């Protein structure tokens, strides 16, 4: 099967790495993600990854933690680097060449983020993992994913979640919720559908960068999306 997309950015939430655990990461889930990513690399797809840090630390709730928002956000950025290192280790264990780039300098474990170098890496078939978000507080990893996808001229953002697409309501709470096959950016805003945070979503809309929301926890789904099968929900236009 021929891939529909040449260059993609895969956005994963930190929480998805927990599997059934309450904290940290589940090696079984990380290995499944890594093998799914390897499948599309072998098709010739150029891949970049952004992973959240919510399985380790969320820097959002200042009132609850007593930690200032900006300080907490930097802690969250470090959590994304830990997740990036875990994904890098698993990918390399199964034979995929990778590069980890960090928006915060930490030379001993990651390259600094340099846009042209990142593009060169994916052109050479290496999977590039972007860590530390945008390097700035008050921005989520969704925003980092949108920004990096635009910078490296990705064809699409593939947002892997626990749910198999975008619904009219939360399908885990409302059994009558209906799934969208395709939806426009404007419809998402009008219907108050939280696909990403508004900064990230607006970046994609203004740069006409499509988003596919799909269930990453089902093995093989990533390859189906890449090959153009109707998996998940496509947001465009």
mmCIF file of C-alpha atoms in Angstrom:
data_model
loop_
_atom_site.group_PDB
_atom_site.id
_atom_site.type_symbol
_atom_site.label_atom_id
_atom_site.label_comp_id
_atom_site.label_asym_id
_atom_site.label_seq_id
_atom_site.Cartn_x
_atom_site.Cartn_y
_atom_site.Cartn_z
ATOM 1 C CA UNK A 1 0.000 0.000 0.000
ATOM 2 C CA UNK A 2 1.303 3.435 -0.911
ATOM 3 C CA UNK A 3 1.312 6.128 1.787
ATOM 4 C CA UNK A 4 -0.985 9.100 1.246
ATOM 5 C CA UNK A 5 1.303 11.448 3.217
ATOM 6 C CA UNK A 6 5.020 12.023 2.760
ATOM 7 C CA UNK A 7 5.863 13.877 5.993
ATOM 8 C CA UNK A 8 3.794 13.724 9.195
ATOM 9 C CA UNK A 9 3.929 14.907 12.765
ATOM 10 C CA UNK A 10 2.560 12.409 15.298
ATOM 11 C CA UNK A 11 1.218 14.089 18.461
ATOM 12 C CA UNK A 12 0.897 11.789 21.480
ATOM 13 C CA UNK A 13 -0.403 12.679 24.923
ATOM 14 C CA UNK A 14 1.733 11.862 27.933
ATOM 15 C CA UNK A 15 -1.294 10.245 29.595
ATOM 16 C CA UNK A 16 -1.545 7.712 26.766
ATOM 17 C CA UNK A 17 1.886 6.337 27.748
ATOM 18 C CA UNK A 18 0.539 5.345 31.175
ATOM 19 C CA UNK A 19 -1.620 2.536 29.796
ATOM 20 C CA UNK A 20 -3.612 1.207 32.760
ATOM 21 C CA UNK A 21 -1.243 2.735 35.319
ATOM 22 C CA UNK A 22 -1.951 5.848 37.384
ATOM 23 C CA UNK A 23 1.483 7.391 36.824
ATOM 24 C CA UNK A 24 4.621 7.026 34.730
ATOM 25 C CA UNK A 25 4.804 4.912 31.610
ATOM 26 C CA UNK A 26 3.848 1.439 30.467
ATOM 27 C CA UNK A 27 6.631 -0.197 28.413
ATOM 28 C CA UNK A 28 4.049 -2.315 26.558
ATOM 29 C CA UNK A 29 2.290 0.819 25.258
ATOM 30 C CA UNK A 30 5.580 2.500 24.324
ATOM 31 C CA UNK A 31 6.682 -0.598 22.405
ATOM 32 C CA UNK A 32 3.351 -0.784 20.554
ATOM 33 C CA UNK A 33 3.649 2.895 19.552
ATOM 34 C CA UNK A 34 7.256 2.372 18.477
ATOM 35 C CA UNK A 35 6.363 -0.645 16.303
ATOM 36 C CA UNK A 36 3.474 1.266 14.694
ATOM 37 C CA UNK A 37 5.843 4.156 13.936
ATOM 38 C CA UNK A 38 8.434 1.747 12.520
ATOM 39 C CA UNK A 39 5.771 0.381 10.130
ATOM 40 C CA UNK A 40 5.171 3.785 8.545
ATOM 41 C CA UNK A 41 8.903 4.630 8.445
ATOM 42 C CA UNK A 42 9.397 1.431 6.419
ATOM 43 C CA UNK A 43 6.791 2.743 3.950
ATOM 44 C CA UNK A 44 9.071 5.732 3.332
ATOM 45 C CA UNK A 45 7.088 8.224 5.426
ATOM 46 C CA UNK A 46 9.097 10.991 7.108
ATOM 47 C CA UNK A 47 8.093 11.133 10.783
ATOM 48 C CA UNK A 48 8.404 13.647 13.603
ATOM 49 C CA UNK A 49 6.906 13.172 17.082
ATOM 50 C CA UNK A 50 5.761 15.455 19.894
ATOM 51 C CA UNK A 51 4.806 13.832 23.222
ATOM 52 C CA UNK A 52 3.092 15.516 26.161
ATOM 53 C CA UNK A 53 4.288 15.171 29.761
ATOM 54 C CA UNK A 54 1.028 14.676 31.673
ATOM 55 C CA UNK A 55 1.954 11.169 32.807
ATOM 56 C CA UNK A 56 4.792 12.658 34.871
ATOM 57 C CA UNK A 57 3.848 16.257 35.647
ATOM 58 C CA UNK A 58 1.156 18.735 34.627
ATOM 59 C CA UNK A 59 2.109 22.351 35.319
ATOM 60 C CA UNK A 60 -1.358 23.842 34.942
ATOM 61 C CA UNK A 61 -3.027 24.061 38.351
ATOM 62 C CA UNK A 62 -1.194 26.681 40.412
ATOM 63 C CA UNK A 63 -3.892 26.845 43.117
ATOM 64 C CA UNK A 64 -3.674 23.102 43.748
ATOM 65 C CA UNK A 65 0.110 22.656 43.627
ATOM 66 C CA UNK A 66 1.261 25.991 45.024
ATOM 67 C CA UNK A 67 3.804 26.114 42.198
ATOM 68 C CA UNK A 68 3.802 29.230 40.017
ATOM 69 C CA UNK A 69 2.423 28.540 36.521
ATOM 70 C CA UNK A 70 5.596 29.426 34.591
ATOM 71 C CA UNK A 71 7.752 27.347 36.955
ATOM 72 C CA UNK A 72 5.348 24.413 36.682
ATOM 73 C CA UNK A 73 5.321 24.663 32.882
ATOM 74 C CA UNK A 74 9.111 24.332 32.802
ATOM 75 C CA UNK A 75 8.796 21.225 34.981
ATOM 76 C CA UNK A 76 6.274 19.887 32.464
ATOM 77 C CA UNK A 77 8.709 20.569 29.616
ATOM 78 C CA UNK A 78 11.334 18.426 31.357
ATOM 79 C CA UNK A 79 8.725 15.655 31.653
ATOM 80 C CA UNK A 80 8.272 15.729 27.846
ATOM 81 C CA UNK A 81 12.021 15.209 27.422
ATOM 82 C CA UNK A 82 11.871 12.132 29.698
ATOM 83 C CA UNK A 83 9.030 10.733 27.562
ATOM 84 C CA UNK A 84 10.970 11.595 24.409
ATOM 85 C CA UNK A 85 14.001 9.703 25.702
ATOM 86 C CA UNK A 86 11.829 6.664 26.483
ATOM 87 C CA UNK A 87 10.351 6.701 22.972
ATOM 88 C CA UNK A 88 13.805 7.195 21.448
ATOM 89 C CA UNK A 89 15.211 4.232 23.388
ATOM 90 C CA UNK A 90 12.348 1.964 22.295
ATOM 91 C CA UNK A 91 12.533 3.030 18.641
ATOM 92 C CA UNK A 92 16.282 2.445 18.518
ATOM 93 C CA UNK A 93 15.870 -0.907 20.247
ATOM 94 C CA UNK A 94 13.724 -2.082 17.302
ATOM 95 C CA UNK A 95 16.058 -0.640 14.676
ATOM 96 C CA UNK A 96 14.707 2.849 13.902
ATOM 97 C CA UNK A 97 17.201 5.709 13.630
ATOM 98 C CA UNK A 98 16.144 8.696 15.726
ATOM 99 C CA UNK A 99 17.146 12.156 16.859
ATOM 100 C CA UNK A 100 15.849 13.845 20.011
ATOM 101 C CA UNK A 101 15.766 17.632 19.795
ATOM 102 C CA UNK A 102 15.010 19.838 22.794
ATOM 103 C CA UNK A 103 13.734 23.423 22.836
ATOM 104 C CA UNK A 104 15.648 23.813 26.126
ATOM 105 C CA UNK A 105 19.401 23.244 25.854
ATOM 106 C CA UNK A 106 20.590 19.992 27.435
ATOM 107 C CA UNK A 107 23.505 18.960 25.233
ATOM 108 C CA UNK A 108 24.337 15.739 27.062
ATOM 109 C CA UNK A 109 21.032 14.084 26.119
ATOM 110 C CA UNK A 110 19.498 15.962 23.172
ATOM 111 C CA UNK A 111 20.342 18.177 20.236
ATOM 112 C CA UNK A 112 19.147 21.778 20.435
ATOM 113 C CA UNK A 113 16.092 22.377 18.255
ATOM 114 C CA UNK A 114 17.272 23.693 14.878
ATOM 115 C CA UNK A 115 14.600 23.774 12.194
ATOM 116 C CA UNK A 116 16.830 23.119 9.178
ATOM 117 C CA UNK A 117 18.631 20.276 10.963
ATOM 118 C CA UNK A 118 15.298 18.694 11.901
ATOM 119 C CA UNK A 119 14.179 18.803 8.256
ATOM 120 C CA UNK A 120 17.471 17.256 7.161
ATOM 121 C CA UNK A 121 17.075 14.422 9.682
ATOM 122 C CA UNK A 122 13.569 13.480 8.482
ATOM 123 C CA UNK A 123 14.735 13.683 4.864
ATOM 124 C CA UNK A 124 17.385 11.080 5.767
ATOM 125 C CA UNK A 125 14.724 8.789 7.216
ATOM 126 C CA UNK A 126 15.386 9.476 10.889
ATOM 127 C CA UNK A 127 12.473 9.901 13.280
ATOM 128 C CA UNK A 128 12.813 13.276 15.006
ATOM 129 C CA UNK A 129 11.346 13.610 18.507
ATOM 130 C CA UNK A 130 10.750 17.186 19.620
ATOM 131 C CA UNK A 131 11.054 17.631 23.393
ATOM 132 C CA UNK A 132 10.516 20.494 25.860
ATOM 133 C CA UNK A 133 7.478 21.912 24.070
ATOM 134 C CA UNK A 134 8.095 25.320 22.512
ATOM 135 C CA UNK A 135 10.665 26.146 25.201
ATOM 136 C CA UNK A 136 8.274 28.756 26.638
ATOM 137 C CA UNK A 137 5.769 28.612 29.514
ATOM 138 C CA UNK A 138 2.047 29.167 28.907
ATOM 139 C CA UNK A 139 2.100 27.015 25.759
ATOM 140 C CA UNK A 140 0.928 23.402 25.628
ATOM 141 C CA UNK A 141 2.505 20.502 23.772
ATOM 142 C CA UNK A 142 -0.453 20.714 21.364
ATOM 143 C CA UNK A 143 0.830 24.163 20.411
ATOM 144 C CA UNK A 144 4.372 22.789 20.162
ATOM 145 C CA UNK A 145 3.100 20.024 17.869
ATOM 146 C CA UNK A 146 1.281 22.487 15.597
ATOM 147 C CA UNK A 147 4.247 24.855 15.505
ATOM 148 C CA UNK A 148 6.818 22.153 14.725
ATOM 149 C CA UNK A 149 4.558 20.586 12.074
ATOM 150 C CA UNK A 150 4.272 23.939 10.308
ATOM 151 C CA UNK A 151 8.006 24.629 10.650
ATOM 152 C CA UNK A 152 9.067 21.309 9.113
ATOM 153 C CA UNK A 153 6.301 21.566 6.458
ATOM 154 C CA UNK A 154 4.483 18.401 7.508
ATOM 155 C CA UNK A 155 1.508 17.342 5.393
ATOM 156 C CA UNK A 156 -0.702 16.546 8.393
ATOM 157 C CA UNK A 157 -0.807 16.293 12.200
ATOM 158 C CA UNK A 158 -1.794 12.831 13.419
ATOM 159 C CA UNK A 159 -3.201 13.257 16.910
ATOM 160 C CA UNK A 160 -3.217 9.887 18.629
ATOM 161 C CA UNK A 161 -5.740 9.613 21.474
ATOM 162 C CA UNK A 162 -7.707 6.989 23.412
ATOM 163 C CA UNK A 163 -10.852 7.815 21.388
ATOM 164 C CA UNK A 164 -11.318 6.842 17.723
ATOM 165 C CA UNK A 165 -12.124 10.346 16.474
ATOM 166 C CA UNK A 166 -14.124 13.493 17.238
ATOM 167 C CA UNK A 167 -17.674 13.082 18.531
ATOM 168 C CA UNK A 168 -20.606 15.435 19.076
ATOM 169 C CA UNK A 169 -20.074 14.817 22.815
ATOM 170 C CA UNK A 170 -17.758 12.763 25.029
ATOM 171 C CA UNK A 171 -18.495 9.155 23.935
ATOM 172 C CA UNK A 172 -17.268 7.829 27.301
ATOM 173 C CA UNK A 173 -20.035 9.818 29.050
ATOM 174 C CA UNK A 174 -22.749 10.118 26.384
ATOM 175 C CA UNK A 175 -23.706 6.884 24.545
ATOM 176 C CA UNK A 176 -25.747 8.896 21.981
ATOM 177 C CA UNK A 177 -22.665 10.839 20.806
ATOM 178 C CA UNK A 178 -22.103 10.616 17.046
ATOM 179 C CA UNK A 179 -18.714 10.489 15.376
ATOM 180 C CA UNK A 180 -17.634 12.921 12.658
ATOM 181 C CA UNK A 181 -15.830 11.409 9.650
ATOM 182 C CA UNK A 182 -14.761 14.876 8.421
ATOM 183 C CA UNK A 183 -15.257 18.290 9.983
ATOM 184 C CA UNK A 184 -14.049 21.824 9.218
ATOM 185 C CA UNK A 185 -12.023 24.002 11.561
ATOM 186 C CA UNK A 186 -14.901 26.466 11.771
ATOM 187 C CA UNK A 187 -17.407 23.737 12.699
ATOM 188 C CA UNK A 188 -15.117 22.609 15.526
ATOM 189 C CA UNK A 189 -15.031 26.161 16.880
ATOM 190 C CA UNK A 190 -18.789 26.712 16.426
ATOM 191 C CA UNK A 191 -19.644 23.425 18.187
ATOM 192 C CA UNK A 192 -17.038 24.019 20.920
ATOM 193 C CA UNK A 193 -15.288 20.710 20.152
ATOM 194 C CA UNK A 194 -11.997 20.610 22.037
ATOM 195 C CA UNK A 195 -9.726 19.011 19.452
ATOM 196 C CA UNK A 196 -6.665 20.917 20.688
ATOM 197 C CA UNK A 197 -6.174 24.042 22.745
ATOM 198 C CA UNK A 198 -7.213 27.181 20.868
ATOM 199 C CA UNK A 199 -3.672 28.453 20.183
ATOM 200 C CA UNK A 200 -2.658 25.158 18.560
ATOM 201 C CA UNK A 201 -5.939 24.867 16.678
ATOM 202 C CA UNK A 202 -5.733 28.428 15.319
ATOM 203 C CA UNK A 203 -2.167 27.821 14.114
ATOM 204 C CA UNK A 204 -3.360 24.811 12.107
ATOM 205 C CA UNK A 205 -6.388 26.670 10.737
ATOM 206 C CA UNK A 206 -4.394 29.715 9.627
ATOM 207 C CA UNK A 207 -1.758 27.554 7.932
ATOM 208 C CA UNK A 208 -4.291 25.146 6.390
ATOM 209 C CA UNK A 209 -2.676 22.172 8.135
ATOM 210 C CA UNK A 210 -5.111 19.231 8.435
ATOM 211 C CA UNK A 211 -5.441 17.236 11.661
ATOM 212 C CA UNK A 212 -6.474 13.597 11.940
ATOM 213 C CA UNK A 213 -7.693 12.500 15.377
ATOM 214 C CA UNK A 214 -7.602 8.714 15.792
ATOM 215 C CA UNK A 215 -7.199 5.890 18.305
ATOM 216 C CA UNK A 216 -3.457 5.271 18.625
ATOM 217 C CA UNK A 217 -3.958 2.449 21.139
ATOM 218 C CA UNK A 218 -5.277 0.107 18.438
ATOM 219 C CA UNK A 219 -2.224 -1.433 16.801
ATOM 220 C CA UNK A 220 -2.085 -0.860 13.034
ATOM 221 C CA UNK A 221 -4.299 2.248 13.065
ATOM 222 C CA UNK A 222 -1.379 4.563 12.353
ATOM 223 C CA UNK A 223 -0.513 2.671 9.163
ATOM 224 C CA UNK A 224 -4.182 2.694 8.081
ATOM 225 C CA UNK A 225 -4.341 6.462 8.525
ATOM 226 C CA UNK A 226 -1.124 6.916 6.544
ATOM 227 C CA UNK A 227 -2.471 4.788 3.704
ATOM 228 C CA UNK A 228 -5.632 6.899 3.456
ATOM 229 C CA UNK A 229 -8.123 4.558 5.091
ATOM 230 C CA UNK A 230 -11.061 6.215 6.884
ATOM 231 C CA UNK A 231 -9.815 5.918 10.429
ATOM 232 C CA UNK A 232 -10.624 8.590 12.994
ATOM 233 C CA UNK A 233 -11.783 12.116 12.094
ATOM 234 C CA UNK A 234 -10.198 14.480 9.564
ATOM 235 C CA UNK A 235 -10.254 18.200 10.404
ATOM 236 C CA UNK A 236 -9.553 20.452 7.430
ATOM 237 C CA UNK A 237 -10.650 23.583 5.596
#
